[in-house]
XYZ file of C-alpha atoms in Angstrom:
744
model
C 21.154 24.263 -23.759
C 21.529 21.977 -26.820
C 24.704 20.396 -25.466
C 23.745 20.283 -21.790
C 21.987 16.856 -21.780
C 24.898 15.252 -23.653
C 27.514 16.786 -21.382
C 25.647 15.745 -18.248
C 25.103 12.227 -19.578
C 28.779 11.949 -20.552
C 29.927 12.943 -17.069
C 27.431 10.586 -15.398
C 28.468 7.747 -17.711
C 32.139 8.245 -16.878
C 31.495 8.600 -13.132
C 28.361 6.490 -12.550
C 28.785 5.883 -8.842
C 29.525 9.540 -8.173
C 26.385 10.479 -10.063
C 24.208 7.912 -8.273
C 25.520 8.761 -4.819
C 25.320 12.457 -5.654
C 21.669 12.092 -6.630
C 20.704 10.388 -3.387
C 22.705 12.965 -1.417
C 20.793 15.700 -3.247
C 17.471 14.045 -2.380
C 18.515 13.656 1.256
C 19.584 17.317 1.425
C 16.262 18.469 -0.050
C 14.256 16.385 2.412
C 16.488 17.289 5.365
C 16.406 21.005 4.576
C 12.639 20.939 4.149
C 12.100 19.141 7.440
C 14.509 21.424 9.286
C 12.975 24.694 8.090
C 9.421 23.321 8.162
C 6.513 24.483 6.087
C 4.901 27.897 6.172
C 1.125 27.334 6.107
C -1.127 29.923 4.529
C -3.163 32.142 6.817
C -6.694 33.367 6.426
C -5.372 36.644 5.037
C -3.691 34.792 2.152
C -7.067 33.596 0.847
C -8.786 36.973 0.788
C -10.148 38.201 -2.532
C -12.791 40.688 -3.601
C -15.252 42.466 -1.348
C -15.393 39.504 1.033
C -11.645 39.753 1.557
C -11.887 43.487 2.132
C -14.625 42.948 4.733
C -12.492 40.394 6.569
C -9.541 42.756 6.539
C -11.671 45.531 8.057
C -13.011 43.182 10.730
C -9.525 41.896 11.555
C -8.161 45.409 11.972
C -10.945 46.044 14.489
C -10.359 42.774 16.357
C -13.717 41.392 15.199
C -12.494 38.687 12.825
C -14.231 35.329 12.558
C -13.082 32.862 15.211
C -12.882 29.071 14.896
C -16.073 27.808 16.528
C -17.288 24.330 17.432
C -20.817 23.298 18.355
C -21.471 20.437 20.771
C -24.873 19.026 19.879
C -26.933 17.346 22.604
C -29.980 15.409 21.412
C -32.123 12.395 22.204
C -31.535 8.987 20.719
C -33.506 7.742 17.743
C -37.245 7.485 18.425
C -37.030 9.241 21.816
C -37.740 12.761 23.028
C -35.089 14.881 24.704
C -35.096 14.819 28.510
C -34.536 18.472 29.591
C -32.889 17.474 32.860
C -30.488 15.019 31.215
C -29.710 17.523 28.462
C -29.045 20.287 31.002
C -26.700 18.082 33.014
C -24.844 17.091 29.861
C -24.537 20.745 28.788
C -23.091 21.730 32.157
C -20.595 18.877 32.000
C -19.558 19.781 28.436
C -19.168 23.436 29.416
C -16.971 22.583 32.403
C -14.816 20.224 30.356
C -14.303 22.731 27.536
C -13.508 25.645 29.841
C -10.607 23.678 31.319
C -8.935 23.208 27.922
C -6.084 25.639 27.053
C -7.226 25.603 23.393
C -10.617 27.127 24.273
C -11.159 30.883 24.384
C -14.765 30.912 25.576
C -17.876 28.757 25.949
C -21.277 30.355 25.351
C -24.505 29.495 27.131
C -26.409 26.500 25.750
C -28.916 27.280 22.984
C -32.143 25.285 22.602
C -33.563 24.526 19.157
C -36.912 25.963 18.108
C -38.686 22.609 18.499
C -36.947 21.844 21.798
C -35.500 18.614 20.450
C -31.833 19.588 20.684
C -29.399 21.686 22.661
C -26.101 23.095 21.415
C -23.097 24.491 23.260
C -21.004 26.943 21.173
C -17.263 26.731 21.888
C -14.829 29.341 20.545
C -11.216 28.250 20.081
C -8.140 30.395 20.495
C -6.068 31.440 17.527
C -6.822 32.291 13.915
C -9.627 30.712 11.933
C -7.367 28.272 10.058
C -5.659 27.154 13.281
C -8.853 25.509 14.486
C -8.260 22.168 12.756
C -4.889 21.814 14.505
C -6.333 22.544 17.959
C -9.677 20.770 17.793
C -8.366 17.322 18.763
C -8.614 17.780 22.553
C -12.161 19.132 22.197
C -13.252 16.049 20.284
C -11.729 13.840 22.989
C -13.632 15.657 25.725
C -16.852 15.360 23.750
C -16.360 11.603 23.465
C -15.759 11.334 27.217
C -18.847 13.433 27.950
C -20.908 11.209 25.651
C -19.743 8.137 27.559
C -20.595 9.812 30.877
C -24.165 10.677 29.790
C -25.664 7.631 28.071
C -29.169 9.059 28.350
C -28.489 11.582 25.568
C -26.443 11.692 22.364
C -23.508 14.119 22.528
C -21.545 14.879 19.366
C -19.440 17.720 18.011
C -19.090 19.537 14.708
C -17.965 22.870 13.338
C -15.524 24.225 10.780
C -12.429 23.029 12.724
C -13.757 19.485 13.165
C -14.918 19.306 9.553
C -11.602 20.612 8.267
C -9.737 18.043 10.343
C -12.024 15.310 9.054
C -11.457 16.356 5.446
C -7.677 16.351 5.949
C -7.763 12.914 7.561
C -9.918 11.576 4.755
C -7.632 13.104 2.132
C -4.618 11.418 3.713
C -6.410 8.047 3.662
C -7.447 8.634 0.051
C -3.913 9.427 -1.029
C -2.643 6.266 0.626
C -5.321 4.290 -1.237
C -4.385 5.974 -4.504
C -0.750 5.042 -3.996
C -1.687 1.441 -3.242
C -3.573 1.334 -6.539
C -1.275 3.309 -8.844
C 2.142 1.971 -7.793
C 1.441 -1.747 -8.446
C -0.333 -1.007 -11.744
C 2.528 1.242 -12.825
C 5.049 -1.458 -11.947
C 3.103 -4.084 -13.914
C 2.915 -1.739 -16.905
C 6.662 -1.170 -16.808
C 7.290 -4.922 -16.484
C 5.250 -5.484 -19.640
C 7.152 -2.749 -21.463
C 10.668 -3.818 -20.432
C 10.307 -7.466 -19.454
C 12.802 -6.905 -16.642
C 12.273 -6.250 -12.942
C 15.470 -4.194 -12.763
C 14.579 -1.973 -15.716
C 10.997 -1.601 -14.512
C 12.209 -0.563 -11.074
C 14.416 2.260 -12.387
C 11.526 4.585 -13.431
C 9.718 4.034 -10.145
C 12.880 4.595 -8.127
C 13.650 7.894 -9.842
C 10.023 9.042 -9.736
C 9.710 8.372 -6.000
C 13.042 10.020 -5.173
C 12.074 13.005 -7.328
C 8.817 13.301 -5.393
C 10.696 13.168 -2.083
C 13.119 15.892 -3.190
C 10.292 18.081 -4.494
C 8.371 17.732 -1.233
C 11.418 18.928 0.696
C 11.957 21.849 -1.674
C 8.278 22.778 -1.454
C 8.651 23.283 2.302
C 11.467 25.731 1.641
C 9.488 27.458 -1.109
C 6.512 27.880 1.229
C 8.453 30.574 3.074
C 8.234 32.657 -0.111
C 4.768 31.522 -1.200
C 2.600 30.237 1.701
C 1.358 26.662 1.486
C -2.453 26.269 1.612
C -2.105 22.512 2.018
C -2.825 21.344 -1.546
C 0.674 21.294 -3.043
C 1.596 17.887 -1.602
C -1.314 16.196 -3.384
C -0.228 17.635 -6.711
C 3.442 16.777 -6.259
C 2.465 13.141 -5.728
C 0.081 13.194 -8.685
C 2.297 14.933 -11.236
C 5.575 13.604 -9.859
C 4.719 9.960 -10.384
C 3.282 10.636 -13.841
C 6.066 12.750 -15.367
C 8.836 11.069 -13.382
C 7.966 7.687 -14.848
C 7.293 9.195 -18.288
C 10.637 10.957 -18.624
C 12.550 7.898 -17.479
C 10.502 5.693 -19.777
C 11.288 7.822 -22.840
C 15.001 7.789 -22.022
C 15.134 4.068 -21.285
C 13.295 3.110 -24.453
C 15.611 5.250 -26.549
C 18.694 3.707 -24.953
C 17.382 0.221 -25.676
C 16.592 1.224 -29.239
C 20.129 2.503 -29.765
C 21.548 -0.639 -28.135
C 19.587 -2.834 -30.534
C 20.758 -0.783 -33.519
C 24.384 -0.890 -32.435
C 24.304 -4.693 -32.157
C 26.941 -4.804 -29.431
C 29.402 -2.522 -31.233
C 29.088 0.334 -28.709
C 29.728 0.534 -24.991
C 26.995 1.353 -22.509
C 28.474 4.825 -22.019
C 28.322 5.523 -25.758
C 24.722 4.286 -25.939
C 23.702 6.496 -23.036
C 25.248 9.481 -24.776
C 23.278 8.694 -27.931
C 20.077 8.539 -25.904
C 20.964 11.855 -24.265
C 21.450 13.475 -27.672
C 17.877 12.596 -28.615
C 15.533 11.650 -25.776
C 17.550 13.660 -23.235
C 17.144 16.858 -25.229
C 13.460 16.159 -25.765
C 13.037 15.685 -22.007
C 14.655 19.067 -21.351
C 12.424 20.805 -23.891
C 9.336 19.019 -22.584
C 10.173 19.821 -18.961
C 10.774 23.473 -19.769
C 7.471 23.610 -21.635
C 5.583 22.196 -18.645
C 7.372 24.559 -16.263
C 6.797 27.674 -18.368
C 3.148 26.867 -19.061
C 2.464 26.058 -15.406
C 4.090 29.324 -14.345
C 1.175 31.191 -15.951
C -0.885 30.124 -12.909
C 0.979 32.754 -10.897
C -0.918 35.362 -12.925
C -4.123 34.249 -11.182
C -2.879 36.044 -8.032
C -4.314 33.290 -5.846
C -2.565 31.452 -3.021
C -3.912 28.059 -4.074
C -2.935 28.403 -7.727
C 0.482 29.734 -6.725
C 1.001 26.672 -4.529
C -0.126 24.327 -7.304
C 2.213 26.035 -9.758
C 5.137 25.845 -7.346
C 4.573 22.145 -6.632
C 4.317 21.272 -10.324
C 7.359 23.309 -11.303
C 9.500 21.816 -8.549
C 8.611 18.193 -9.209
C 8.985 18.537 -12.992
C 12.349 20.283 -12.628
C 13.601 17.591 -10.248
C 12.298 14.834 -12.550
C 14.196 16.374 -15.477
C 17.327 16.605 -13.350
C 17.072 12.936 -12.370
C 16.714 11.962 -16.025
C 19.894 13.841 -16.926
C 22.085 12.715 -14.024
C 21.062 9.628 -12.080
C 19.383 7.855 -14.991
C 22.440 7.786 -17.321
C 24.569 6.557 -14.423
C 22.102 3.788 -13.590
C 21.877 2.739 -17.241
C 25.657 2.525 -17.561
C 25.894 0.508 -14.349
C 23.175 -1.905 -15.454
C 24.585 -2.045 -19.001
C 28.087 -2.898 -17.826
C 26.746 -5.703 -15.682
C 24.858 -7.057 -18.698
C 27.995 -6.820 -20.834
C 30.063 -8.716 -18.240
C 27.486 -11.487 -18.177
C 27.584 -11.677 -21.968
C 31.395 -11.867 -21.888
C 31.264 -14.709 -19.362
C 28.785 -16.619 -21.492
C 30.996 -16.106 -24.528
C 34.045 -17.300 -22.589
C 32.196 -20.486 -21.689
C 31.403 -21.017 -25.336
C 27.789 -20.100 -24.960
C 26.131 -18.001 -27.567
C 25.640 -14.529 -26.204
C 22.085 -13.436 -26.589
C 21.776 -10.536 -28.916
C 19.616 -7.606 -27.940
C 16.182 -7.922 -29.373
C 15.835 -5.241 -32.025
C 13.191 -2.638 -31.504
C 10.568 -2.849 -34.218
C 10.425 0.392 -36.220
C 6.845 -0.348 -37.243
C 3.896 0.186 -34.934
C 1.953 -2.807 -33.727
C -1.360 -3.896 -35.175
C -3.434 -1.628 -32.983
C -1.226 1.391 -33.681
C -1.151 0.588 -37.381
C -4.952 0.403 -37.434
C -5.227 3.763 -35.691
C -2.680 5.335 -38.015
C -4.061 3.848 -41.258
C -6.980 6.300 -41.731
C -4.625 9.283 -41.450
C -2.240 7.717 -43.978
C -4.901 6.861 -46.527
C -7.393 9.704 -46.136
C -5.758 12.475 -44.108
C -8.344 15.153 -44.933
C -11.328 13.009 -43.962
C -9.567 11.720 -40.851
C -8.720 15.260 -39.765
C -12.261 16.526 -40.254
C -13.966 13.570 -38.534
C -11.523 13.502 -35.601
C -11.746 17.227 -34.989
C -15.541 17.201 -35.203
C -15.690 14.315 -32.714
C -13.425 16.178 -30.300
C -15.463 19.361 -30.695
C -18.656 17.419 -29.992
C -17.104 16.102 -26.793
C -16.006 19.642 -25.914
C -19.462 21.178 -26.502
C -20.813 20.624 -22.946
C -18.024 22.875 -21.645
C -19.979 25.846 -23.045
C -22.577 25.258 -20.327
C -20.077 24.930 -17.501
C -21.151 26.344 -14.139
C -18.607 27.123 -11.457
C -18.997 26.924 -7.703
C -16.624 27.304 -4.803
C -17.039 24.061 -2.805
C -18.122 24.627 0.775
C -18.887 22.507 3.829
C -22.128 21.226 2.344
C -20.240 19.575 -0.549
C -17.930 17.406 1.583
C -18.310 13.646 1.905
C -20.867 12.438 4.426
C -18.496 9.624 5.347
C -16.822 12.175 7.624
C -18.437 11.923 11.120
C -18.291 15.702 11.626
C -20.311 16.163 8.414
C -22.999 13.759 9.620
C -23.245 15.762 12.833
C -23.237 18.976 10.782
C -26.353 17.811 8.917
C -28.136 17.072 12.205
C -26.999 20.415 13.637
C -28.279 22.458 10.698
C -31.568 20.523 10.696
C -32.110 21.509 14.316
C -30.632 25.010 13.934
C -31.179 26.125 10.293
C -29.851 29.580 11.110
C -26.344 28.062 11.225
C -26.356 27.026 7.566
C -25.155 30.403 6.257
C -24.224 33.662 7.909
C -23.489 36.956 6.185
C -21.162 39.350 7.978
C -21.726 43.053 7.304
C -18.721 45.170 8.284
C -18.845 48.966 8.591
C -15.937 51.264 9.459
C -16.018 54.958 10.272
C -14.655 57.380 12.861
C -15.122 56.535 16.573
C -17.559 59.379 17.207
C -19.950 57.982 14.602
C -20.131 54.535 16.230
C -23.682 55.032 17.671
C -24.956 56.210 14.291
C -23.396 53.226 12.519
C -24.810 50.774 15.069
C -28.331 52.193 14.569
C -27.984 51.881 10.802
C -26.774 48.287 11.098
C -29.665 47.471 13.425
C -32.027 48.933 10.817
C -30.362 46.754 8.220
C -30.975 43.723 10.428
C -34.670 44.529 10.779
C -34.985 45.097 7.045
C -33.322 41.731 6.315
C -35.613 39.986 8.819
C -38.545 41.048 6.665
C -36.946 39.423 3.611
C -38.108 35.784 3.213
C -34.558 34.767 2.205
C -33.264 35.582 5.707
C -33.944 34.111 9.131
C -36.542 36.054 11.081
C -34.525 36.813 14.194
C -35.049 39.012 17.234
C -33.381 42.403 17.530
C -30.088 42.034 15.656
C -26.896 42.124 17.714
C -24.190 44.490 16.551
C -20.599 44.098 17.769
C -18.306 47.132 17.876
C -14.537 47.204 18.223
C -12.988 48.728 21.390
C -11.839 51.795 19.461
C -15.353 52.388 18.084
C -14.197 52.433 14.471
C -15.507 49.069 13.291
C -18.896 47.392 13.731
C -20.091 43.968 12.532
C -23.612 42.636 12.015
C -24.228 38.903 11.440
C -27.304 37.883 9.418
C -28.431 34.261 9.146
C -29.834 32.513 6.075
C -31.613 29.119 6.306
C -30.059 27.804 3.078
C -26.764 26.132 2.258
C -23.994 28.303 0.860
C -24.016 26.856 -2.674
C -27.788 27.051 -3.068
C -29.380 29.670 -5.286
C -31.504 31.165 -2.446
C -28.318 31.773 -0.439
C -26.705 33.534 -3.403
C -29.895 35.539 -3.953
C -29.807 36.623 -0.311
C -26.269 37.968 -0.815
C -27.384 39.876 -3.900
C -30.352 41.368 -2.026
C -28.061 42.327 0.842
C -25.387 43.973 -1.287
C -27.615 45.588 -3.892
C -30.727 46.533 -1.899
C -30.628 46.328 1.891
C -27.114 47.679 2.522
C -27.350 50.717 0.187
C -30.747 51.639 1.692
C -29.426 51.671 5.264
C -25.742 51.946 6.156
C -24.937 52.885 2.582
C -26.734 56.197 3.042
C -24.209 57.294 5.671
C -21.553 59.396 3.977
C -17.977 58.487 4.764
C -18.769 55.011 6.134
C -16.893 52.141 4.491
C -18.930 48.934 4.180
C -18.367 45.427 2.857
C -20.040 42.006 3.151
C -18.303 38.706 3.841
C -19.354 35.218 4.918
C -19.372 31.776 3.339
C -21.560 32.786 0.397
C -19.659 36.000 -0.246
C -16.343 34.188 -0.125
C -17.468 31.689 -2.748
C -19.151 34.204 -5.043
C -16.236 36.634 -4.919
C -13.684 33.858 -5.440
C -15.431 32.619 -8.581
C -15.667 36.206 -9.862
C -11.963 36.685 -9.129
C -11.077 33.585 -11.131
C -13.274 34.609 -14.041
C -11.519 37.952 -14.120
C -8.074 36.350 -14.209
C -9.023 33.674 -16.752
C -8.357 35.721 -19.930
C -4.944 36.793 -18.646
C -3.858 33.263 -17.713
C -5.191 31.636 -20.882
C -3.718 34.344 -23.108
C -0.305 33.985 -21.484
C -0.558 30.195 -21.706
C -1.305 30.218 -25.436
C 1.519 32.646 -26.050
C 4.204 30.764 -24.125
C 3.100 27.423 -25.598
C 3.369 28.822 -29.102
C 6.757 30.415 -28.445
C 8.164 27.257 -26.813
C 7.038 25.092 -29.738
C 8.408 27.477 -32.354
C 11.748 27.692 -30.551
C 11.901 23.899 -30.199
C 11.152 23.079 -33.842
C 11.956 26.336 -35.653
C 8.595 26.245 -37.400
C 5.648 28.606 -37.067
C 3.325 25.992 -38.579
C 4.295 23.439 -35.938
C 3.820 26.096 -33.246
C 0.303 26.947 -34.418
C -0.554 23.286 -34.823
C 0.695 22.510 -31.311
C -1.439 25.253 -29.752
C -4.473 24.136 -31.730
C -4.117 20.481 -30.750
C -3.567 21.331 -27.095
C -6.683 23.497 -27.130
C -8.643 20.686 -28.735
C -7.639 18.008 -26.234
C -8.091 20.302 -23.219
C -11.512 21.455 -24.416
C -12.657 17.869 -25.030
C -11.547 16.812 -21.543
C -13.336 19.760 -19.924
C -16.463 18.988 -21.932
C -16.413 15.422 -20.643
C -15.882 16.780 -17.128
C -19.063 18.856 -17.383
C -20.953 15.942 -18.935
C -20.057 13.624 -16.046
C -19.997 15.835 -12.955
C -22.438 18.666 -13.632
C -25.336 16.247 -13.965
C -26.485 13.404 -11.756
C -26.419 10.373 -14.085
C -22.894 9.314 -13.018
C -23.325 9.769 -9.251
C -23.783 6.080 -8.535
C -21.119 5.021 -11.005
C -18.384 7.252 -9.545
C -19.752 7.550 -5.988
C -20.243 11.313 -5.652
C -23.008 13.812 -4.973
C -23.328 16.251 -7.853
C -22.921 19.910 -6.988
C -24.712 20.845 -10.216
C -21.501 22.629 -11.131
C -17.738 22.221 -11.372
C -15.399 23.206 -8.541
C -14.196 26.679 -9.471
C -10.480 25.913 -9.231
C -10.609 22.798 -11.399
C -11.102 24.168 -14.955
C -8.374 26.809 -14.882
C -5.881 24.522 -13.173
C -6.616 21.620 -15.495
C -6.462 23.824 -18.572
C -2.935 24.899 -17.687
C -1.729 21.458 -16.576
C -3.218 19.758 -19.640
C -1.371 22.155 -21.904
C 1.864 21.263 -20.169
C 1.260 17.511 -20.273
C 0.178 17.693 -23.925
C 3.494 19.323 -24.685
C 5.162 16.121 -23.406
C 3.695 14.050 -26.204
C 3.970 16.897 -28.691
C 7.706 17.194 -28.135
C 8.486 13.485 -28.150
C 6.377 12.598 -31.184
C 7.303 15.606 -33.315
C 10.964 15.173 -32.339
C 10.971 11.663 -33.823
C 9.271 12.939 -36.973
C 11.824 15.725 -37.324
C 14.693 13.298 -36.771
C 13.455 11.163 -39.650
C 13.048 14.211 -41.872
C 16.518 15.545 -40.957
C 17.916 12.108 -41.903
C 16.686 12.678 -45.459
C 13.174 11.192 -45.504
C 10.431 13.042 -47.409
C 7.977 14.824 -45.127
C 5.145 12.292 -45.601
C 7.377 9.279 -44.937
C 8.946 11.024 -41.945
C 5.508 11.408 -40.355
C 4.827 7.685 -40.597
C 8.328 6.778 -39.415
C 8.193 9.176 -36.460
C 4.777 7.966 -35.341
C 5.901 4.341 -35.698
C 9.047 4.973 -33.647
C 7.202 6.741 -30.829
C 3.829 4.950 -30.773
C 4.710 2.203 -28.309
C 6.592 4.351 -25.823
C 4.015 7.172 -25.928
C 1.221 4.672 -25.358
C 3.123 3.056 -22.475
C 3.657 6.484 -20.928
C -0.011 7.286 -21.420
C -1.023 4.056 -19.661
C 1.098 5.059 -16.666
C -0.387 8.554 -16.557
C -3.960 7.332 -17.002
C -3.425 4.796 -14.210
C -2.050 7.414 -11.817
C -4.753 9.958 -12.584
C -7.591 7.416 -12.542
C -6.659 6.519 -8.990
C -7.931 9.935 -7.925
C -11.428 9.080 -9.159
C -11.667 6.649 -6.225
C -11.132 9.468 -3.689
C -13.955 10.914 -1.611
C -13.428 14.595 -2.360
C -15.464 15.522 -5.445
C -12.933 18.150 -6.459
C -10.192 15.490 -6.614
C -12.487 13.132 -8.528
C -13.063 15.844 -11.108
C -9.345 16.478 -11.497
C -8.473 12.784 -11.765
C -11.100 11.937 -14.362
C -10.352 14.980 -16.496
C -6.583 14.400 -16.458
C -6.920 10.682 -17.228
C -9.333 11.270 -20.086
C -7.258 14.121 -21.506
C -4.093 12.003 -21.575
C -5.971 9.131 -23.215
C -7.478 11.381 -25.879
C -4.164 13.088 -26.445
C -2.209 9.847 -26.866
C -4.762 8.084 -29.076
C -6.875 10.586 -30.983
C -4.571 13.599 -31.179
C -1.183 11.904 -31.684
C -2.374 8.928 -33.773
C -5.040 10.598 -35.916
C -5.226 14.378 -35.851
C -1.494 15.172 -35.725
C -0.372 12.790 -38.507
C -3.318 13.788 -40.699
C -2.501 17.481 -40.294
C 1.213 16.967 -40.929
C 0.552 14.799 -43.985
C -1.682 17.510 -45.424
C 0.866 20.223 -44.686
C 3.758 18.243 -46.137
C 6.975 20.204 -46.461
C 5.168 23.421 -45.494
C 5.045 22.206 -41.888
C 8.840 22.287 -41.697
C 9.435 25.627 -43.327
C 12.154 27.063 -41.056
C 11.616 30.164 -39.003
C 15.108 31.314 -40.021
C 18.356 29.738 -41.043
C 20.432 28.609 -38.082
C 21.460 25.651 -35.966
C 19.180 22.676 -35.445
C 16.554 22.913 -32.754
C 17.019 21.711 -29.223
C 14.355 19.069 -29.684
C 15.863 17.626 -32.849
C 18.799 15.271 -32.936
C 22.031 16.844 -34.139
C 25.132 14.704 -34.281
C 26.823 14.302 -30.929
C 30.182 15.984 -30.433
C 33.248 14.190 -31.739
C 36.625 13.734 -30.145
C 38.317 10.830 -28.381
C 35.895 8.015 -27.740
C 33.064 10.327 -28.693
C 34.259 10.277 -32.273
C 33.136 6.674 -32.568
C 29.821 7.683 -31.073
C 29.430 10.431 -33.646
C 30.291 8.123 -36.556
C 27.930 5.430 -35.359
C 25.265 8.023 -34.788
C 25.535 9.039 -38.424
C 25.464 5.388 -39.534
C 22.342 4.444 -37.609
C 20.644 7.509 -38.982
């Protein structure tokens, strides 16, 4: 592993065009293979957890599973009353239109609202519940045509399929907007760093090709782990960030070595030097991100598995591009620069010497680093206390599984949904009680379920309905009762109704029948059980994450102290970012500033996912900064001087990388989906805190206080993979090795 980056860089440097063409062929193969095999979307069964999942499994086995259902709402225009004749004619037309569609399974009789101001036509689609969003398009078209044919009434459509389609369409528009924001800003940042259009274009080129390859591979991987439709977003998010970062670290190191060599080394030799340092750090960093992200598989959740797969694939491909295509591109660009210099020299012009990289940090970096140098103990205490204060709100974090009522009202189907639930409050939430027994007990079970319905009707948390309808499977084994609640799924009354149902009403009725299996599902149950499932998996995932992070750091730097320090700093930055997340999104004060409607809680998937991803991204900076410090120490510097030298050598490039990451992640704050806003803000803030507070204040202060104790070796043996051992000698590499020793 230690020699792999150097060997790959050497081969790419000697065969640059083979490496470049080979990289683009690899990308084309990944994309082509992915498109040819197609993706494997997750099914409803893949999302099932807890009692709600068990209830859905029982209902599915009896042929009573939830079907994708649309509601065509017919109402009067603003300020007018509904004309019964016009509404009836419109309902008949809608029914006839829908019944002719091959996507429709059945159309129920029109239902009038309690106040008589609206009429709705329920339409059941064919296929599984998650297939509705793919098949709802023709229904929406027919609704639009019916609305045009009946100008005397307002005809509009909503339902889970239409809402899901609207959310997907909005997400696609948001991602396009994010790309339009992040790509130009990233390019400008790289232009400032390198001062060259060509050099600035290299990181973007490799990042975008890495994203394309990872997207193709993710389609193939979906046949092993189903795709719930969120992996693409993450591949774009993480791929652009780490792809640019890895290339940036490599490019800056190559330029640094070029400036040190002063024209005495060829481009191939300089690339090999960069591979021996930055290349190895990239490998260690990439492995750390991959291993830490893999702990998400322990959550046993289809969404987290997809997120882990997307992150692992794009990081692995980004590392591969940095070890193969990047050295080849640098050699090609370097040789062209050398030929131009030779031509200028031949004409008698003075060849411009490479501008030496300054080993000292700039004024801003020096100011940030000065407190740690002069008063490390005080700096450590103040910085840690400030981070802990920012992390404190995380102790009051509330989790919620986002439902339909949390989606953006910019989606037309959501606007119609609000009008539908105002007219028909019983459609806000429905609990599904499933009971399974032997066929001969079907009448007994139906009577018990009917008794449960009457008992719930007397509970003020439930809708007071007529005699409850119980559906029974053809084989008589399974029966389902649907109970309505006039509250939105994420509201406390809706959750209280589920608790009453599970703890009181069900045990007192169907629960008294021996040998009858029961379970409750529905929108509320799904959310409550999903949050409980995540809470149960949290200790396992976090414990595994801390362990693998510690082991990776110890193996990289051969120091237990550095391993413990790395885990502690990662915990600190992640906790501070999550605290800020709670501070911003759990309250209402920032709603107008960031354009969102507070859920009074954090989306349940966000904290665990961010905790894992932040650990991985923090390892990026940890590896690159500590690697430079260790290089200086291995070159003979005392521990305290090595800290200052390593921070000075890495400050500019780490800050440039942080600017790119913060830009990419901040773009997600402009999206409509609150869950994506939460992720974007938290990631951007975490990277900023990590690059400025952790790496410029806390880390140097801690290392200065530890002194030589920080580098006490785990055992005697070869240098670590993240440090910079001398490159191999032999042939032209011998000159590289000698120069390497000289510049050290």
